[in-house]
Structure formats: structure tokens, C-alpha cells
XYZ file of C-alpha atoms in Angstrom:
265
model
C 92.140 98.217 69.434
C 92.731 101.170 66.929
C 91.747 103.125 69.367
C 94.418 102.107 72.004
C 96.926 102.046 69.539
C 95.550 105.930 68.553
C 96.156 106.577 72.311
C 99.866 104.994 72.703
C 101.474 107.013 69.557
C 99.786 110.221 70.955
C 101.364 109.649 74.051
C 104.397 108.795 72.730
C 104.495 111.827 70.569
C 103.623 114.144 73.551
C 106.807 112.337 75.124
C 108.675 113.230 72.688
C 107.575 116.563 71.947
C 108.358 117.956 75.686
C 112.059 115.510 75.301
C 112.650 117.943 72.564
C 113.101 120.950 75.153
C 115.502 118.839 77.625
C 116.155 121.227 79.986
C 112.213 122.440 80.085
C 112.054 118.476 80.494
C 114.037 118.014 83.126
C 112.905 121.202 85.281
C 109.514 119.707 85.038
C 111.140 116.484 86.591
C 112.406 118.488 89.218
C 109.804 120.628 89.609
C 107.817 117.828 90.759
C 110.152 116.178 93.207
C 110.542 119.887 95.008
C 106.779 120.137 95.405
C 106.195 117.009 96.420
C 108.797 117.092 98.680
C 107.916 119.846 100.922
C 105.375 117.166 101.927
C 107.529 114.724 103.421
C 109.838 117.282 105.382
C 106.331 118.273 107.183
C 105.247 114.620 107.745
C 108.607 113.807 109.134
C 108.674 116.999 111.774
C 104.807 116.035 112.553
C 105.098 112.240 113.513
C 108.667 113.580 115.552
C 106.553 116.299 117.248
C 103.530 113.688 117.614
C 103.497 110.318 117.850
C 100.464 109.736 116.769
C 97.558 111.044 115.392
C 94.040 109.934 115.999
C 95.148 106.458 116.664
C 97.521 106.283 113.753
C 101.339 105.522 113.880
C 103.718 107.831 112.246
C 104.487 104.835 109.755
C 101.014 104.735 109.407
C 100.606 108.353 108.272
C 103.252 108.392 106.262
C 101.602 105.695 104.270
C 98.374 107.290 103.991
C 99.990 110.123 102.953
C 102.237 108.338 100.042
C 99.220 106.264 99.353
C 97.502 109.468 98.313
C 100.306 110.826 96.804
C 100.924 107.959 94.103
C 96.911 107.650 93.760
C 97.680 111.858 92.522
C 100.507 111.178 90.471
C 98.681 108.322 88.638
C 95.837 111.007 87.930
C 97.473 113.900 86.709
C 99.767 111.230 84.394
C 96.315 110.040 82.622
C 93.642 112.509 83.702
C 94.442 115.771 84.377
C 94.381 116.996 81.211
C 90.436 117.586 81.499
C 91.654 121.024 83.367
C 92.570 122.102 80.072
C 88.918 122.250 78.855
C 88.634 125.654 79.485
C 91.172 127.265 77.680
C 90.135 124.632 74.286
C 86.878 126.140 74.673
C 88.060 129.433 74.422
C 90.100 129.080 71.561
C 87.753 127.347 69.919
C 89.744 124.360 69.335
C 87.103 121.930 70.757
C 85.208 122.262 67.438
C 88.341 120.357 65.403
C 88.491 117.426 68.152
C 84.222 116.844 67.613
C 85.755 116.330 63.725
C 87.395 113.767 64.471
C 87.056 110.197 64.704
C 88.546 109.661 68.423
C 86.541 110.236 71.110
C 86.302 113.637 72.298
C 87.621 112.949 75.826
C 89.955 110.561 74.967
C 91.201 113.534 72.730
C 91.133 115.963 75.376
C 92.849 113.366 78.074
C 95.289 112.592 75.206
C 96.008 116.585 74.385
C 99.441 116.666 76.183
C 102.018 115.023 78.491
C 102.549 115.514 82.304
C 106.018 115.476 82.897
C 105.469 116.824 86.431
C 104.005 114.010 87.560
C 106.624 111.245 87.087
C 108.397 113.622 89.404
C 105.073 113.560 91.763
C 105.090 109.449 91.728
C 108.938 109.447 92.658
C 107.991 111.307 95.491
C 104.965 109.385 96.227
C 106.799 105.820 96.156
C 109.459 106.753 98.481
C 106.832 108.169 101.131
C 104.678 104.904 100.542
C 107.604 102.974 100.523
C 108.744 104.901 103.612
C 105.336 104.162 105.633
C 105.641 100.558 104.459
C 109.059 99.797 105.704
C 107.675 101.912 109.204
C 104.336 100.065 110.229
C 104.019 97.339 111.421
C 102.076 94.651 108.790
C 101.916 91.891 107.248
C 101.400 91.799 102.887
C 100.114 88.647 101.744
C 99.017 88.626 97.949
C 95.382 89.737 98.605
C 97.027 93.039 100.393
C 99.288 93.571 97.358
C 96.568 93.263 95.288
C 94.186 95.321 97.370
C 96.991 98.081 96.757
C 96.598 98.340 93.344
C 93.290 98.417 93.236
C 93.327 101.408 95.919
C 95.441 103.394 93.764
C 93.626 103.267 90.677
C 90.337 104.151 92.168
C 92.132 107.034 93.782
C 93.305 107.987 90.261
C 89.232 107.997 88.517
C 88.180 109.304 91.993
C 90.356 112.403 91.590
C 89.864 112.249 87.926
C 85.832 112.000 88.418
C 86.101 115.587 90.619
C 87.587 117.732 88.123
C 86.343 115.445 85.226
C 82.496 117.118 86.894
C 83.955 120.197 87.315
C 85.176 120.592 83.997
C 81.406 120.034 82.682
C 81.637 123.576 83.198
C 83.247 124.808 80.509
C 81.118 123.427 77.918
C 79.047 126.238 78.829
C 81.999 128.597 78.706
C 82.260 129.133 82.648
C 85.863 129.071 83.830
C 86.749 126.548 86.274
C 90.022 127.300 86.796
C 88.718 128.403 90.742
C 86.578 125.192 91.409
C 89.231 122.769 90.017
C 92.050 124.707 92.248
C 89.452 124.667 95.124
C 89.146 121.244 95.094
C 92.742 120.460 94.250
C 93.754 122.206 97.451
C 91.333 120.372 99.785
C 91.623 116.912 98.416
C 95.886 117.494 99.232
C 95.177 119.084 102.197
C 92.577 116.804 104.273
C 93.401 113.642 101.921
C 97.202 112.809 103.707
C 95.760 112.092 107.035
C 93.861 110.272 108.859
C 89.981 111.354 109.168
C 89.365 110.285 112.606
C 91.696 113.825 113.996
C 88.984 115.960 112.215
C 85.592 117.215 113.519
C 82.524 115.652 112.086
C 81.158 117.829 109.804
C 84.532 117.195 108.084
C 84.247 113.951 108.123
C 80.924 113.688 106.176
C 82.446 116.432 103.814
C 85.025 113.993 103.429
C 82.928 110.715 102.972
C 80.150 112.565 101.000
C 80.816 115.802 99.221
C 84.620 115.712 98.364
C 85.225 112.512 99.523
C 89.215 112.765 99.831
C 88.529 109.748 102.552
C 88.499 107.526 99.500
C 91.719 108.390 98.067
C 94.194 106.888 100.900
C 92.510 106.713 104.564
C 89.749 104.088 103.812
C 92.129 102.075 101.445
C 94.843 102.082 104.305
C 92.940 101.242 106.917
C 91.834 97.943 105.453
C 95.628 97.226 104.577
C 97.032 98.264 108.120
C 94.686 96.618 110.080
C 92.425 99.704 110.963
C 89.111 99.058 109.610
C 86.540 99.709 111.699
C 83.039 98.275 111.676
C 80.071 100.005 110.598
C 79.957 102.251 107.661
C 83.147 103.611 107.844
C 84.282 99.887 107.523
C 81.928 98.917 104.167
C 82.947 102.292 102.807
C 86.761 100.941 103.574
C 86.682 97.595 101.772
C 84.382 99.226 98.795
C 86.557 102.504 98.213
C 88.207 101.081 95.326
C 85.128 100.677 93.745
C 83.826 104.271 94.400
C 86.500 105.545 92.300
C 85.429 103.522 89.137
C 81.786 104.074 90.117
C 82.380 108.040 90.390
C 84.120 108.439 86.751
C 81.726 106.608 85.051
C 78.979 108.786 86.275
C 81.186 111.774 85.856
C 82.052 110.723 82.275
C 78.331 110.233 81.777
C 77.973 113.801 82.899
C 80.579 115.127 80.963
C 79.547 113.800 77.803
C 76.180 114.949 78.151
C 77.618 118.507 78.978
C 79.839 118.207 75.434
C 76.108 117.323 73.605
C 75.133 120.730 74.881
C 77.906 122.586 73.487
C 76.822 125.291 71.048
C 80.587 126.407 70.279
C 82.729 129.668 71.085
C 79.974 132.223 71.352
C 76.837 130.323 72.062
């Protein structure tokens, strides 16, 4: 419990040390809702253009694609922080957290606030809530439920990538490249559905950076799209990879920090 209550009055002191600088506050808001947004303009021209893609409604898309989107915006509000690693390596300020009696990544996850993001999960919500409204379907409890399961193991799914990738800078490699890298592809591949792409995408997708996880295997259990096979166990489990992944990336990551020899070697 003292650790929890650690974590809430370093949040709320982040808060209130970017509410300090309104206007920086409020660009970050915005800055968020214009990125975001550039999103739904192109899903709206590509389900008026097409129909449907690989079997998918436009409604469905757009909720895969706001289903991903919130699943983002809940990561980068609690874990995206760990891309900071890097620079606290650098400036040596990794050796003051391992004084301390937190833990060092609750430290690191804890090191500043977000803003952007609340401007990410406005943006996300109103494309979800856009698909949702659009598709045809049913949402009994178990669905609802289902829902917010799928968008916290998207969250420690995204968070378990660049928490692994991060591992890196314990040995003073930058992974500002990497972390961008797969950034870029999880956005990218992650708002649609897999079936359109080739398959050697598809087991990149399932297996190495498996964006399938974050919104296209959760939605097609709640839209009525599962498919048998694999693809359909990997569909009802996927909220379960994402806790799986971060507590083997965690594991990882903690065994990288035990490493760590400081600024210099």
C-alpha cells in the first residue's frame, strides 16, 4: 500500500507540475487530438472509397482501429515513460533512482506525466465509440467485460515491446530507432484488419510484433468474427498475451538493470 500511495502523489505532482505551464498544458491536449485525428479523416475516406476490407465492415474497422487507439492511449498514460531510459542513463540519473526505496521501474514509469495522451484517448473513444454505434452487434455484460480486458492487455502488450526494447539502454545503446521502429509498425498494421495482408505479415503480426493482439483478435471475438483454428484461440486468449508479455518483459528488464555498471561502464 505505501507503495501505491508513493505512486498516486507522484502522479499527482507530475499533474500538477505540467498544469503549472497552462498553455504548454493545453497544446499538449491539442497536440494529441490533431495527431490522432489525422487517423479518423483517413478511415472515414477509406471505408467511403471501400466498403469493406477483407471481410470487415467499415463500422467494423473503425472499431478495430479505435480499439487500438484507446489500448495506445492507455499505454503511453502509464507506460511509456520506459522510452525515457535512455536519456536517464546518460545523465547518469539512474544511479539516484537504485538509492531509493521505490522500485526502480516503478520510478522510471512514475518519472513524468503524459499529457498527450488524454488527448490520444479522446480521440480513441470517439473512433471506438464511432465503430460501435456503426456495426452491427449485440453487448451483453460478458462483451463489456471482454472490452476491458482487451484494452488493458493492449496497454502491457505495447508496454512489454518497448519495455524489451528499452533493456537496451542499460548497456548504454540508444533505442531511440528500435522504439520508433516499432512504434510506427504497431500504428501502422495494428488499425486494420490482418486478413487484407499477405502472410508473411501475418505471422510477423501474430509472432514477432504481434500488433494482431492489440485490436484485431480482441474485435473479432466481440463482433462476431472469430474464426476457428489458431487464429480463433489466439482471439479469445489475446487479453492474456498482453499480461503474459510484460511480465516476461519486466523479468527481462530487471535483469538488464542488475547488469548495469553505471555511466561509463
Amino acid at each position: 500500500m505505501s507503495v501505491l500511495r508513493s505512486a498516486v502523489r507522484l502522479t499527482a505532482l507530475n499533474v500538477r507540475a505540467r498544469m503549472e505551464y497552462r498553455g504548454e498544458f493545453a497544446l499538449s491536449l491539442v497536440h494529441g487530438v490533431l495527431w490522432q485525428s489525422s487517423l479518423l479523416l483517413f478511415l472515414t475516406v477509406l471505408v467511403t472509397r471501400f466498403p469493406g476490407l477483407g471481410g470487415w465492415t467499415g463500422g467494423q474497422v473503425f472499431f478495430i482501429a479505435g480499439l487500438r487507439l484507446v489500448g495506445h492511449a492507455v499505454y503511453v498514460i502509464f507506460f511509456d515513460t520506459v522510452a525515457d531510459l535512455p536519456r536517464l542513463v546518460q545523465e547518469g540519473r539512474i544511479e539516484g533512482y537504485l538509492l531509493r526505496p521505490l522500485p526502480l521501474l516503478t520510478q522510471v514509469l512514475l518519472s513524468s506525466a503524459r499529457v498527450t495522451a488524454l488527448g490520444d484517448l479522446a480521440v480513441g473513444l470517439t473512433v471506438l465509440g464511432i465503430g460501435i454505434g456503426i456495426a452491427d452487434t449485440s453487448w451483453p455484460w460478458w462483451k463489456l467485460a471482454f472490452l476491458v480486458a482487451a484494452v488493458a492487455g493492449a496497454a502491457l502488450l505495447e508496454g512489454a515491446v518497448q519495455l524489451a526494447i528499452s533493456t537496451l539502454a542499460f548497456r548504454q545503446v540508444d533505442t531511440g530507432t528500435p522504439a520508433m521502429w516499432a512504434d510506427e509498425l504497431m500504428a501502422s498494421f495494428g488499425n486494420y484488419p490482418i486478413t487484407i495482408f499477405p502472410m508473411p505479415l501475418k505471422l510477423m503480426l501474430t509472432t514477432v510484433l504481434p500488433a494482431a493482439y492489440t485490436a484485431f483478435l480482441p474485435a473479432s471475438v466481440l463482433l462476431g468474427q472469430t474464426q476457428g483454428g489458431v487464429l480463433g484461440a489466439l482471439a479469445i486468449a489475446s487479453p492474456a498475451a498482453g499480461v503474459l508479455a510484460f511480465l516476461a518483459a519486466r523479468r527481462l528488464w530487471y535483469a538488464g538493470a542488475a547488469r548495469y555498471e553505471g555511466v561509463g561502464g
